[in-house]
Coordinates of C-alpha atoms and ligand atoms in Angstrom, one line a residue:
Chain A
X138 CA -1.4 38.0 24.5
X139 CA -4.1 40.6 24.2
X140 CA -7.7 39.4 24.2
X141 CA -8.9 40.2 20.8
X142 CA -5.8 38.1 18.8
X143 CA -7.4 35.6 16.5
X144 CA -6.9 31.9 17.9
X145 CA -4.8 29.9 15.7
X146 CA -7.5 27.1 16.4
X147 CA -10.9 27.2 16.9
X148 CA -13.6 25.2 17.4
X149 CA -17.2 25.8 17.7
X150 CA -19.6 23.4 18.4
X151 CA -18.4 20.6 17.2
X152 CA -20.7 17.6 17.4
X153 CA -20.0 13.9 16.0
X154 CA -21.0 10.7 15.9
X155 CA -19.8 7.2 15.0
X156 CA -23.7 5.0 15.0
X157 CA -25.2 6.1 17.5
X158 CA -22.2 6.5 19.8
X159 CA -22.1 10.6 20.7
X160 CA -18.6 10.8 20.8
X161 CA -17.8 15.0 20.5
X162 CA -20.9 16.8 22.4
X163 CA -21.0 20.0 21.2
X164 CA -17.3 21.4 22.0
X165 CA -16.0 24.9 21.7
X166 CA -12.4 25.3 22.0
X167 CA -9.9 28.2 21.2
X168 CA -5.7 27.8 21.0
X169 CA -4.3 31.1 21.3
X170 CA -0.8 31.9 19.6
X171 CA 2.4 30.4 21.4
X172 CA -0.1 28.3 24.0
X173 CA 0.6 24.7 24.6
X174 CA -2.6 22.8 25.5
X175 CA -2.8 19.5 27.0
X176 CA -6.3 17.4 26.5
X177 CA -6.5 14.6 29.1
X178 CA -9.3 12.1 30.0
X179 CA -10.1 8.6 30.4
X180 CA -9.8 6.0 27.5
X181 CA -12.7 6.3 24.7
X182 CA -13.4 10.1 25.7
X183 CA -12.9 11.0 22.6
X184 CA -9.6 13.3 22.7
X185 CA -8.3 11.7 19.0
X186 CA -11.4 12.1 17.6
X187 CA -11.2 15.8 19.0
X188 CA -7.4 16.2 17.9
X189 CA -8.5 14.3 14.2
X190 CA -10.9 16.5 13.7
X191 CA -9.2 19.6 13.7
X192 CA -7.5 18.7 10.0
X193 CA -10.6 17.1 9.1
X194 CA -8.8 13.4 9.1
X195 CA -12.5 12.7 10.9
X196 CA -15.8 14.1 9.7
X197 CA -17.7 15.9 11.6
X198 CA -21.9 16.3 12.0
X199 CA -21.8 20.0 12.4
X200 CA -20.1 22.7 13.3
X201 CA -17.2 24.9 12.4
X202 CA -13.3 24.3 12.4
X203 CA -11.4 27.6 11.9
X204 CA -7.1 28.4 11.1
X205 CA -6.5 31.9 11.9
X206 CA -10.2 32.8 11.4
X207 CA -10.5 30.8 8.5
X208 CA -12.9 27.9 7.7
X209 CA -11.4 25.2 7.4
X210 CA -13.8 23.6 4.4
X211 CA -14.6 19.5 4.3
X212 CA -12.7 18.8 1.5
X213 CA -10.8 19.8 -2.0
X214 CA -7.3 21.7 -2.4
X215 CA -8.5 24.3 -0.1
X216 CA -8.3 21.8 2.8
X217 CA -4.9 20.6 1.7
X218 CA -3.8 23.6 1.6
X219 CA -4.8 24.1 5.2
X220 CA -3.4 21.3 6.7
X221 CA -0.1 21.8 5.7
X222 CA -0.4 24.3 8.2
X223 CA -1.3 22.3 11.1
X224 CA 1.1 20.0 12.3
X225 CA 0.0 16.1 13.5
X226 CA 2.2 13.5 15.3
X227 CA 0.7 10.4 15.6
X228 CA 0.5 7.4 18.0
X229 CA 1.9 4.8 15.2
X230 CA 4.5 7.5 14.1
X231 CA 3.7 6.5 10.4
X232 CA 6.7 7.7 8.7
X233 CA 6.6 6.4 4.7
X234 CA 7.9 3.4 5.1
X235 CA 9.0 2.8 1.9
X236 CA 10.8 5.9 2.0
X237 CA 14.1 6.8 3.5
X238 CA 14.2 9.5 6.5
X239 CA 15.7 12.4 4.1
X240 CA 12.5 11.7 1.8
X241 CA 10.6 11.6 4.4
X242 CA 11.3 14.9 5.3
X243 CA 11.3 16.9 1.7
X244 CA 8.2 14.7 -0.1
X245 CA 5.9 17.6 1.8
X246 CA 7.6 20.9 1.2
X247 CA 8.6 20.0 -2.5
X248 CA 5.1 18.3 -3.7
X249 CA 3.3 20.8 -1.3
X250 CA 5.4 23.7 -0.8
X251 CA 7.1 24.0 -4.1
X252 CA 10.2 24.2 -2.5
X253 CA 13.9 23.3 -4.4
X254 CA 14.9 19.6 -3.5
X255 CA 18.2 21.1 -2.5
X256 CA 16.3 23.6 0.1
X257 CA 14.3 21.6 1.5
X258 CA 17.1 18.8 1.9
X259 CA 19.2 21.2 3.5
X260 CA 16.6 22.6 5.9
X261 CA 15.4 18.7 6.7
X262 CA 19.1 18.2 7.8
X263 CA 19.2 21.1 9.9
X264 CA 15.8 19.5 11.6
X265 CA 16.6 16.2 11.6
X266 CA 19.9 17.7 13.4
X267 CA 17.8 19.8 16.1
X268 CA 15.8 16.7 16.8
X269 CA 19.2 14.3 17.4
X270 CA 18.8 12.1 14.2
X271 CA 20.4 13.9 11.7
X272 CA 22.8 10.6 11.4
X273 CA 19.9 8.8 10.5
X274 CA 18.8 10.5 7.4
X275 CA 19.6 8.2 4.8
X276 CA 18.1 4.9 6.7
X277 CA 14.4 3.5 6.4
X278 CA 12.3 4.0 9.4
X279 CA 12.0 0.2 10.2
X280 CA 15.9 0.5 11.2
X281 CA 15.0 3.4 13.3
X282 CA 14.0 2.9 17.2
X283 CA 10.6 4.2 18.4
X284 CA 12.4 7.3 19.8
X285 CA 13.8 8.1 17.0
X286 CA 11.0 7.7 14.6
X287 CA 8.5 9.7 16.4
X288 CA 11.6 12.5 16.5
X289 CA 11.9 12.2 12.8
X290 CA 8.1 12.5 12.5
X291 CA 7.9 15.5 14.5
X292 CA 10.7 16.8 12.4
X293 CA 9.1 15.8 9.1
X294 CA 5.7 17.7 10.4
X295 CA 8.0 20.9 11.4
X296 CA 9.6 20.9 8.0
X297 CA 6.3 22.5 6.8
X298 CA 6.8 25.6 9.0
X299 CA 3.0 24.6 10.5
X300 CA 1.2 27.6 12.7
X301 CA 0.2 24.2 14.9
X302 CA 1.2 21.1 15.8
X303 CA -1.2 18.1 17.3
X304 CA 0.0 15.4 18.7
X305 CA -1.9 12.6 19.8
X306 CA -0.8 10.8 22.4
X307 CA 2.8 10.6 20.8
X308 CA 5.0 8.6 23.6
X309 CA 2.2 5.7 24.2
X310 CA 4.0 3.4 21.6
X311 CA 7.3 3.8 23.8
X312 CA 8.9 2.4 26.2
X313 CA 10.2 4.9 29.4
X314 CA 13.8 5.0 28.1
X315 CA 12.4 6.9 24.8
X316 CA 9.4 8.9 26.3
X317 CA 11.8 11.0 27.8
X318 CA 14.0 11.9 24.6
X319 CA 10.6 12.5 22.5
X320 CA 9.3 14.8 25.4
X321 CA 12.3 16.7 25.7
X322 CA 12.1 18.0 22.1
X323 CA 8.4 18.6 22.8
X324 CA 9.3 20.2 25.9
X325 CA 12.2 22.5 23.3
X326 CA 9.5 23.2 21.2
X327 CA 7.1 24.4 23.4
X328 CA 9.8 26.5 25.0
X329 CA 10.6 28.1 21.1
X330 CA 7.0 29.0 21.3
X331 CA 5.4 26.6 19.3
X332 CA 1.9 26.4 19.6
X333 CA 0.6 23.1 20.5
X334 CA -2.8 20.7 21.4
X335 CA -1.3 17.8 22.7
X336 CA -3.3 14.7 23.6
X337 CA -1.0 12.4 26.7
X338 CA -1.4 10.7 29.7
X339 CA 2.0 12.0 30.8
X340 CA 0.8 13.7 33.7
X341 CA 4.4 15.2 35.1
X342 CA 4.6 16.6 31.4
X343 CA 1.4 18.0 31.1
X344 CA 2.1 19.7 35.1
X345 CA 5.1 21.4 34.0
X346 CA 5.0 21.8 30.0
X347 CA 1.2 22.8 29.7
X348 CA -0.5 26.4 30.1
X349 CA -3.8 25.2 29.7
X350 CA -5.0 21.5 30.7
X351 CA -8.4 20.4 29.3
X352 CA -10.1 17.5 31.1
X353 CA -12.2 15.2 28.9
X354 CA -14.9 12.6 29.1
X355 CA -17.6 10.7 27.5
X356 CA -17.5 13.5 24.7
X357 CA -17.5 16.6 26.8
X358 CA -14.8 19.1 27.9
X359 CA -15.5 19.1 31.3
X360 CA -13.1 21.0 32.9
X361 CA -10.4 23.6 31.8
X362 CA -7.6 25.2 33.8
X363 CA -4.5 26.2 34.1
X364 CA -2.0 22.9 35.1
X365 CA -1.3 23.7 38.8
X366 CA -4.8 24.7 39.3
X367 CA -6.2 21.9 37.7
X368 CA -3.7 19.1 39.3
X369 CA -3.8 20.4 42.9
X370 CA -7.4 21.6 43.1
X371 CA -9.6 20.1 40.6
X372 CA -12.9 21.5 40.6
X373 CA -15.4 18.3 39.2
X374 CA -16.2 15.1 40.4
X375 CA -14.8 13.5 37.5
X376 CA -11.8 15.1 36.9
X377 CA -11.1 14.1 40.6
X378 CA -11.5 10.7 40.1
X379 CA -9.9 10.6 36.9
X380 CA -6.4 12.3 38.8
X381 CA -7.2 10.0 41.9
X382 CA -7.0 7.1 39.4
X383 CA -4.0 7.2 37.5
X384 CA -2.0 8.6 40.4
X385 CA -2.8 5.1 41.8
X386 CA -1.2 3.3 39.1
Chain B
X193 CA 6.3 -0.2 14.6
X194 CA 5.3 -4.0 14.6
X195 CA 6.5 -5.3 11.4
X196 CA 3.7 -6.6 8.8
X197 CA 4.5 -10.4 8.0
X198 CA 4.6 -10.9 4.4
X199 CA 1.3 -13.0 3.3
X200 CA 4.1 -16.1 2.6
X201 CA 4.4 -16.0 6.5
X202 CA 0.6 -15.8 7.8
X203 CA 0.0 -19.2 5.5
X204 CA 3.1 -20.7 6.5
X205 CA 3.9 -22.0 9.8
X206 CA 7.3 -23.4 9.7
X207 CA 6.9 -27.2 10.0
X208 CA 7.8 -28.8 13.1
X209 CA 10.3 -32.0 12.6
X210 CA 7.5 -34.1 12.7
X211 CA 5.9 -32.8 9.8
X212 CA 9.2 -32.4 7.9
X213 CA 9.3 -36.5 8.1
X214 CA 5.9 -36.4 6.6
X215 CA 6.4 -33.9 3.9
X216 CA 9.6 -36.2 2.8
X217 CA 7.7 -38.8 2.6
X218 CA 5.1 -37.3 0.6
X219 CA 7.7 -35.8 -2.0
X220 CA 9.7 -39.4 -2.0
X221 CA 6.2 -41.0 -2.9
X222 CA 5.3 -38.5 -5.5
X223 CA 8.6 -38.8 -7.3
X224 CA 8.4 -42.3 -7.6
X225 CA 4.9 -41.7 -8.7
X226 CA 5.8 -39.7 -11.7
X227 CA 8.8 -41.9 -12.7
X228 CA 6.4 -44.8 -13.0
X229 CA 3.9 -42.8 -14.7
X230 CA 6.9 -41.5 -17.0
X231 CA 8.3 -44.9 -17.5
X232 CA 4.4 -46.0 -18.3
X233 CA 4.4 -43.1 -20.9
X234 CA 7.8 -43.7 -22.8
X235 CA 6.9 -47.4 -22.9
X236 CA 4.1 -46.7 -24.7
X237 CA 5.6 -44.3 -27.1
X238 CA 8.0 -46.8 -27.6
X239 CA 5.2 -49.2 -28.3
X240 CA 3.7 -47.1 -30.8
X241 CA 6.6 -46.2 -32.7
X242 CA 6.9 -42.7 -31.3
X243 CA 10.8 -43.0 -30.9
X244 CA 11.1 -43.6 -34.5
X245 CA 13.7 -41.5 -36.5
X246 CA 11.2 -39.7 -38.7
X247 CA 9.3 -38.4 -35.6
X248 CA 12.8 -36.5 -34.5
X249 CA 15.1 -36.0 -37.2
X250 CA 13.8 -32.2 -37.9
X251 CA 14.3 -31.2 -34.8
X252 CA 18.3 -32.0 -35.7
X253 CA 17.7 -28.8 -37.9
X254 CA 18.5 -25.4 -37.3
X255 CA 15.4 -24.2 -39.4
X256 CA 12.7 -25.7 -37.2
X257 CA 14.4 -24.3 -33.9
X258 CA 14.2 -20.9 -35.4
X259 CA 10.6 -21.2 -37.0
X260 CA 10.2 -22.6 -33.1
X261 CA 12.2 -19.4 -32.0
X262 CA 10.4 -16.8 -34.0
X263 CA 7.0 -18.4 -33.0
X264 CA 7.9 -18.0 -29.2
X265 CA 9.1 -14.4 -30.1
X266 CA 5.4 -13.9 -31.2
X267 CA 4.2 -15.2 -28.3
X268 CA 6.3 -13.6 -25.4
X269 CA 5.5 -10.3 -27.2
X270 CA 1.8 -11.0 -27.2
X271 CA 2.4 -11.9 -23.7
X272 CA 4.3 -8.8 -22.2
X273 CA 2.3 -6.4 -24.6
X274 CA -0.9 -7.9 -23.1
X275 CA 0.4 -7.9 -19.6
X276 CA 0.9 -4.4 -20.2
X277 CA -2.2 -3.4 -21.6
X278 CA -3.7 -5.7 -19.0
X279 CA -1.8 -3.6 -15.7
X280 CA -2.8 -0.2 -17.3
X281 CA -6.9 -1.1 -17.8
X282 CA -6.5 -2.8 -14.2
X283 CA -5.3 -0.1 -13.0
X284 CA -7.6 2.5 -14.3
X285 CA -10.7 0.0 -13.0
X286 CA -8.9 -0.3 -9.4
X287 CA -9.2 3.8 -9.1
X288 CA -12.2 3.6 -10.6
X289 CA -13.3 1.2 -8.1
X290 CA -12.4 3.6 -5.2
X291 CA -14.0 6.3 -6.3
X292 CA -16.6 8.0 -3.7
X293 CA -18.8 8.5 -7.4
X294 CA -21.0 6.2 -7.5
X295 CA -21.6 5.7 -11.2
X296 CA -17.7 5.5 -11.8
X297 CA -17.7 3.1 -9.5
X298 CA -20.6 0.8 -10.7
X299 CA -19.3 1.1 -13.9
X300 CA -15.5 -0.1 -12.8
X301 CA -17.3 -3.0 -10.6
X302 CA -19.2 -4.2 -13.9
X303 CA -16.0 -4.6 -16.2
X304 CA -14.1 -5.8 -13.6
X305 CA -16.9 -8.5 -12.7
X306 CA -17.6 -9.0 -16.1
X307 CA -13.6 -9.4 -17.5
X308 CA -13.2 -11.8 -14.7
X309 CA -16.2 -13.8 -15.7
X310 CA -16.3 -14.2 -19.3
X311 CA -13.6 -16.8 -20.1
X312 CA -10.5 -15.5 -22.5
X313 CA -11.6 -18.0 -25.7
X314 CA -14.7 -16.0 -25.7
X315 CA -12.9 -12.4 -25.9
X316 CA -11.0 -13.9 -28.6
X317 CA -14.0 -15.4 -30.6
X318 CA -15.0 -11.8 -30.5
X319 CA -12.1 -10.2 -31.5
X320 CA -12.0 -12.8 -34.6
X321 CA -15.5 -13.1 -35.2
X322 CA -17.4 -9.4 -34.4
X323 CA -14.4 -7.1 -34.4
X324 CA -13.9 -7.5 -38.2
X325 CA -17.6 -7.1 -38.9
X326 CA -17.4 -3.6 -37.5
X327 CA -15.0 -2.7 -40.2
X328 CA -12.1 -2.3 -37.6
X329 CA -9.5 -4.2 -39.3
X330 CA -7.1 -5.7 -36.6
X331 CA -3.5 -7.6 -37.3
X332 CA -3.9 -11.2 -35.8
X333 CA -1.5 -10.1 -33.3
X334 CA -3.6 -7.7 -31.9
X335 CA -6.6 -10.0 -32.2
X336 CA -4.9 -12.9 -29.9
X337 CA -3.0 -9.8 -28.0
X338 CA -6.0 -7.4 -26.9
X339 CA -8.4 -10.3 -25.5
X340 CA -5.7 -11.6 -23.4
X341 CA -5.2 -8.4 -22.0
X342 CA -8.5 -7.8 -21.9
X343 CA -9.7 -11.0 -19.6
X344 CA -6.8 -10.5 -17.2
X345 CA -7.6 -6.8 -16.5
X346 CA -10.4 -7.6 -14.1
X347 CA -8.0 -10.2 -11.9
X348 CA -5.1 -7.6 -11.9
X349 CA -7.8 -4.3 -10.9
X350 CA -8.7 -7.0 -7.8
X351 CA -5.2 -7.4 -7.3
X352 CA -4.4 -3.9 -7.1
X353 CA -6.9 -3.2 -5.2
X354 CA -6.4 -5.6 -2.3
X355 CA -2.2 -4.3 -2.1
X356 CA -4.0 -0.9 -1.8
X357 CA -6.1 -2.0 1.1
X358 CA -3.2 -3.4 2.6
X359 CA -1.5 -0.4 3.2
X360 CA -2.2 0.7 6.6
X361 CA -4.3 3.7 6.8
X362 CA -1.5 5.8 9.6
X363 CA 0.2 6.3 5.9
X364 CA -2.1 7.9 4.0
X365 CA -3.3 9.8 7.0
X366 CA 0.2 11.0 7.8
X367 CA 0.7 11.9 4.1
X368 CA -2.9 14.1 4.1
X369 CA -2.3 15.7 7.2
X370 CA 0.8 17.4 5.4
X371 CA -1.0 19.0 2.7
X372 CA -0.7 16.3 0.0
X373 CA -4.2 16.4 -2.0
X374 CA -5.8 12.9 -2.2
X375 CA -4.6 12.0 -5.5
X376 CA -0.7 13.1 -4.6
X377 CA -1.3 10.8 -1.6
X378 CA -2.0 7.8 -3.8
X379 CA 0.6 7.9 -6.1
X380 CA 3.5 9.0 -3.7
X381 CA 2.6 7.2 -0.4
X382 CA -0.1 4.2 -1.1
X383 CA 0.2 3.3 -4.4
X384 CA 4.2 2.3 -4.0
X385 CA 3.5 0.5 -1.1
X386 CA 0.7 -1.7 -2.6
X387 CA 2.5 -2.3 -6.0
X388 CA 5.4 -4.5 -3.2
X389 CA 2.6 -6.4 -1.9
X390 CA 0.9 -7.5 -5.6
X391 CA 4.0 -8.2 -7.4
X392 CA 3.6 -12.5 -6.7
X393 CA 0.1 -12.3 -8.2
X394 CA 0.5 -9.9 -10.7
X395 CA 3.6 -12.2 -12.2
X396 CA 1.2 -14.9 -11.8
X397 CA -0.9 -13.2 -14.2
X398 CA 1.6 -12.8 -16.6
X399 CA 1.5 -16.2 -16.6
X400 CA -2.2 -16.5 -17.6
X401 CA -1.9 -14.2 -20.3
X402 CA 1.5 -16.1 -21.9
X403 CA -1.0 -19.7 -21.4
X404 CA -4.0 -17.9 -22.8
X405 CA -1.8 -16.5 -26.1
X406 CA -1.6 -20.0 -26.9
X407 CA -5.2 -19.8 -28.4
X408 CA -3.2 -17.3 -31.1
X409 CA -3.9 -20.4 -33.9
X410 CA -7.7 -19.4 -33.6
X411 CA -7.0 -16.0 -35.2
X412 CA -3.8 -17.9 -37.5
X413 CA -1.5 -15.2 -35.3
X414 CA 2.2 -17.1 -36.0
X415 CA 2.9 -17.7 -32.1
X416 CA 4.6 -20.4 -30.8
X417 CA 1.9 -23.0 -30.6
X418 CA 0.7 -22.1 -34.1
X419 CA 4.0 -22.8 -35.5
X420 CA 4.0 -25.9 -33.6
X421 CA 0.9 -26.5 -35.5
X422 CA 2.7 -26.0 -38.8
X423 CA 5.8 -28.6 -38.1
X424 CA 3.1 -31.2 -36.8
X425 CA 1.0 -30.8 -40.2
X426 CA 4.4 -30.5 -42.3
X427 CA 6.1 -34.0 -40.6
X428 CA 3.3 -35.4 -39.5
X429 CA 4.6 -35.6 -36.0
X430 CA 2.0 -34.4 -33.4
X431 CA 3.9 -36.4 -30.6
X432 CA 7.2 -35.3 -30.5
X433 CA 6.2 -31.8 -31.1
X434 CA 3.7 -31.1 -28.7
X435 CA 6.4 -32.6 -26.1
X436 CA 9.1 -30.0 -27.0
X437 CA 6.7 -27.1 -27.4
X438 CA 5.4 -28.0 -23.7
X439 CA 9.5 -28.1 -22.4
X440 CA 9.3 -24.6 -23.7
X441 CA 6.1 -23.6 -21.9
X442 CA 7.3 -25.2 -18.7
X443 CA 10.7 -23.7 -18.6
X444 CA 9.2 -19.9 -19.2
X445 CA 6.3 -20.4 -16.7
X446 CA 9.3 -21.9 -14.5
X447 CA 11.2 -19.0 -14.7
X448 CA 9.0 -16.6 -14.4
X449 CA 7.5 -17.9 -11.1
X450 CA 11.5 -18.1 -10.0
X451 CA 11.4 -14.2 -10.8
X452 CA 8.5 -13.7 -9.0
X453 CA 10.0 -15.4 -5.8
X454 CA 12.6 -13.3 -6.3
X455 CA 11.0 -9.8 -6.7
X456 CA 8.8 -11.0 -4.1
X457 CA 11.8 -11.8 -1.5
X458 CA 13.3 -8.3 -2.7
X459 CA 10.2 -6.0 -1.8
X460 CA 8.9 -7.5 1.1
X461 CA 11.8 -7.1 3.2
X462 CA 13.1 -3.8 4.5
X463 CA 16.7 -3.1 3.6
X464 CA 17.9 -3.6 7.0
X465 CA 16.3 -6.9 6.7
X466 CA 18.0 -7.7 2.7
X467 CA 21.4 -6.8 4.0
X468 CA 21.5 -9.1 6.8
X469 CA 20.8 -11.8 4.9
Ligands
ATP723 N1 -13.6 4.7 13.5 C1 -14.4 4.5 14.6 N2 -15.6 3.9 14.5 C2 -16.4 3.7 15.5 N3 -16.1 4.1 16.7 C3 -15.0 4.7 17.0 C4 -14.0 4.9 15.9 N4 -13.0 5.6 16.4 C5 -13.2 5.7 17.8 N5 -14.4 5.2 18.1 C6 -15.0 5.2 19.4 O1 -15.2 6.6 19.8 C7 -14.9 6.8 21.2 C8 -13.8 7.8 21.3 O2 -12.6 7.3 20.8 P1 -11.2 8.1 20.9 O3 -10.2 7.2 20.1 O4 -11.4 9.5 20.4 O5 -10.9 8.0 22.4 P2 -9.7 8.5 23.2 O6 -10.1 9.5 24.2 O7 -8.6 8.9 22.2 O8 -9.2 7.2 23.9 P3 -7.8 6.6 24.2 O9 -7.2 7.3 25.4 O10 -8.0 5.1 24.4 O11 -6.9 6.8 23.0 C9 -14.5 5.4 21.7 O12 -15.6 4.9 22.3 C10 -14.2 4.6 20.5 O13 -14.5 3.3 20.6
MG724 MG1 -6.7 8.1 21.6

């Protein structure tokens, strides 16, 4: 990656409040083509509000959000059109949930994308396959399990060929058994050279899956390093007793 | 995903056996209660002469059933036209009511305050009394028809409204985040979700409206209860009439509530859910 590429993301002093709570102090951040980037950090931190931000699902006091180089503006079809190019898996998964998987899947790349229903049914298929629910299609998420949901939803957010998927905190809803089936098709992704910000408290996935871990708290990025560095020698007081911590649970 | 309970659940506990004893005790008592009060009632007709011959015999004729049945063609189709008009102003008030404009939205809050205050016989004086003054020259379908619809569109934009809040917000967020503008949001993602959690009230409604079209004999519109009106002045039997015209009210309001139960039972559950049972 040379040094003068364009991030796919990046922020620049973002700041944001909710009252008088200070919850995003003035953070810069750049996610370079094909990285994967893990944000951790103790509860209330802020890393959703960091991760919403990015497609504007939160409003921001001031600052800039840019795709590719390119403003991401507050509202209007521009900033549709925009975040159909970022990715987001959430907590809740929120598939439509009036909706069967297959539709789903196309609703995005035929309202959005303009694409044939036939296409985009065939190419949801073909994702819903690579993610292992491809016999699902035709159910309603309710009869779905966790795992499989949040697999669907990550398939339903690749459907719109995004430059970046977010996830926040995407396996916290789960129980062990399916953490390990949604982070292996993370884990695939990454590996296809996806580029990703990805908000978890999995530590072991963040060790081996991240290239860059960012250490959060009470609104700041505090510390930012590669994962080996960052687990085995962290270099502030709080990131230190944020590891030392949750390696006790 | 937790599933939502429908809003039948939340009120509902189900009753224990104890208070299964008491609420069979409570129906026993009020059955007995309305047979006396029935028997109390009959007597009396029966008393007065109400049972006579003349009272009834019309009713023997295939005429007055089909004045009957024409009137209550009148009125179902004041009702469902009105319903109609009434879920289409509703609506537009409900998005008006959510709009980040503020003087859209002050102005949707003000009808829909104002719809929902003013009672219907008032509309309707309106429509019979000031409409045709403007030169605006209405049928007396439209003039029983259009203040109907036009009281109930307040309670329907609430109704709306609230099945809209009800929507968790993960949905519309998930539907935004992949490029769907706001509006494309509404109508693919929240507004089908609310319209499952309204149906109950909005039938209820429907409802209303058919009760409120029975002020159609104000504006001489030939409904069912103006018809009514005709046979009682034409036989001179304001008893026996009344009593079969209300049968008829009852058994639609009946049935509509049973389809409303039904819908209800339908939409709420999932299809994993329907198919089990
Ligand atoms: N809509 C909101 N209104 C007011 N305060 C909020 C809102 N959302 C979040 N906050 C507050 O902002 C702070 C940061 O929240 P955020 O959800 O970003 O934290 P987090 O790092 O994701 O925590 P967690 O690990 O628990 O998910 C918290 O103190 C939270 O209470
Ligand atoms: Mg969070």
């Amino acid at each position: 990656m040379t040094q003068n590429e364009v991030p796919i993301i990046e922020l620049k002093n973002i700041n944001k409040h909710f009252g008088d709570l200070h919850v995003l102090k003035d953070i810069s951040l750049k996610v370079n083509k094909g990285e994967v980037v893990v944000i951790i950090g103790p509860s209330g931190s802020g890393k959703s509000t960091l991760c919403r931000t990015i497609n504007r699902l939160e409003t921001i006091d001031s600052g800039q959000i840019l795709l590719e180089g390119v403003p991401i503006p507050e509202e209007g079809r521009q900033l549709a059109e925009l975040r159909s190019k970022i990715g987001m898996v959430f907590q809740a998964f929120n598939l439509f949930s009036h909706m069967t998987i297959i539709d789903n899947m196309t609703l995005a790349p035929v309202d959005v994308l303009k694409m044939p229903r036939r296409e985009a049914r065939e190419e949801a298929m073909k994702l819903l396959e690579r993610v292992g629910v491809a016999d699902q299609a035709k159910k309603v998420p309710a009869q779905l399990s966790g795992g499989q949901q949040q697999r669907a939803a990550i398939a339903r957010a690749l459907a719109m060929h995004p430059k970046v998927m977010l996830f926040d905190e995407p396996t916290s809803a789960l129980d062990p058994e399916m953490i390990g089936e949604v982070l292996n098709v993370m884990t695939e992704l990454a590996s296809d050279g996806m580029t990703m910000l990805i908000v978890t408290h999995e530590m072991n996935f963040a060790r081996h899956v991240a290239d860059r871990v960012i250490f959060m708290d009470s609104g700041s990025i505090v510390e930012q390093a590669d994962p080996e560095a960052f687990f085995s020698n962290p270099q502030t007081e709080r990131a230190k007793i944020f590891l030392e911590s949750i390696t006790r649970n | 995903m937790s599933k939502t309970p429908s809003i039948r659940d939340m009120l509902y506990e189900e009753p224990g056996p104890k208070t299964k004893k008491q609420i069979r005790v409570i129906t026993l008592f009020a059955i007995l209660l309305l047979a006396a009060l029935l028997a109390v009632v009959i007597r009396q007709f029966y008393i007065t002469g109400q049972f006579a011959p003349r009272y009834w015999y019309f009713f023997g004729r295939w005429t007055t059933w089909r004045f009957l049945g024409q009137g209550l063609l009148v009125t179902l189709e004041a009702a469902v036209t009105g319903s109609i008009i009434a879920f289409l102003l509703g609506f537009v008030l409900m998005r008006g009511k959510l709009q980040k404009n503020k003087i859209i939205r002050g102005a949707s809050v003000c009808l829909i305050e104002f719809t929902r205050g003013v009672p219907t016989l008032l509309f309707i004086y309106f429509f019979f009394l000031v409409v045709p003054q403007t030169g605006w020259k209405l049928s007396a379908f439209w003039k029983i028809t259009l203040p109907c619809a036009i009281s109930a569109c307040g309670v329907v934009a609430e109704a709306l409204r609230s099945g809209v809040n009800a929507v968790p917000k993960g949905q519309s967020e998930a539907a935004l985040s992949l490029g769907l503008t706001k509006t494309r949001t509404f109508y693919k993602v929240v507004f089908p979700q609310a319209i499952r959690f309204v149906i109950p009230s909005l039938i209820a409604e429907l409802v209303i409206v058919l009760k409120d079209t029975t002020f159609a004999y104000i504006v001489t519109c030939a409904d069912l209860m103006q018809n009514a009106k005709v046979l009682i002045s034409n036989y001179d039997a304001m008893l026996s009439v009344y009593l079969v015209v209300a049968l008829i009210y009852i058994l639609i309001n009946y049935l509509l509530n049973k389809l409303s139960d039904r819908l209800a039972d339908r939409l709420k559950q999932n299809p994993a859910e329907r198919s089990a049972a």
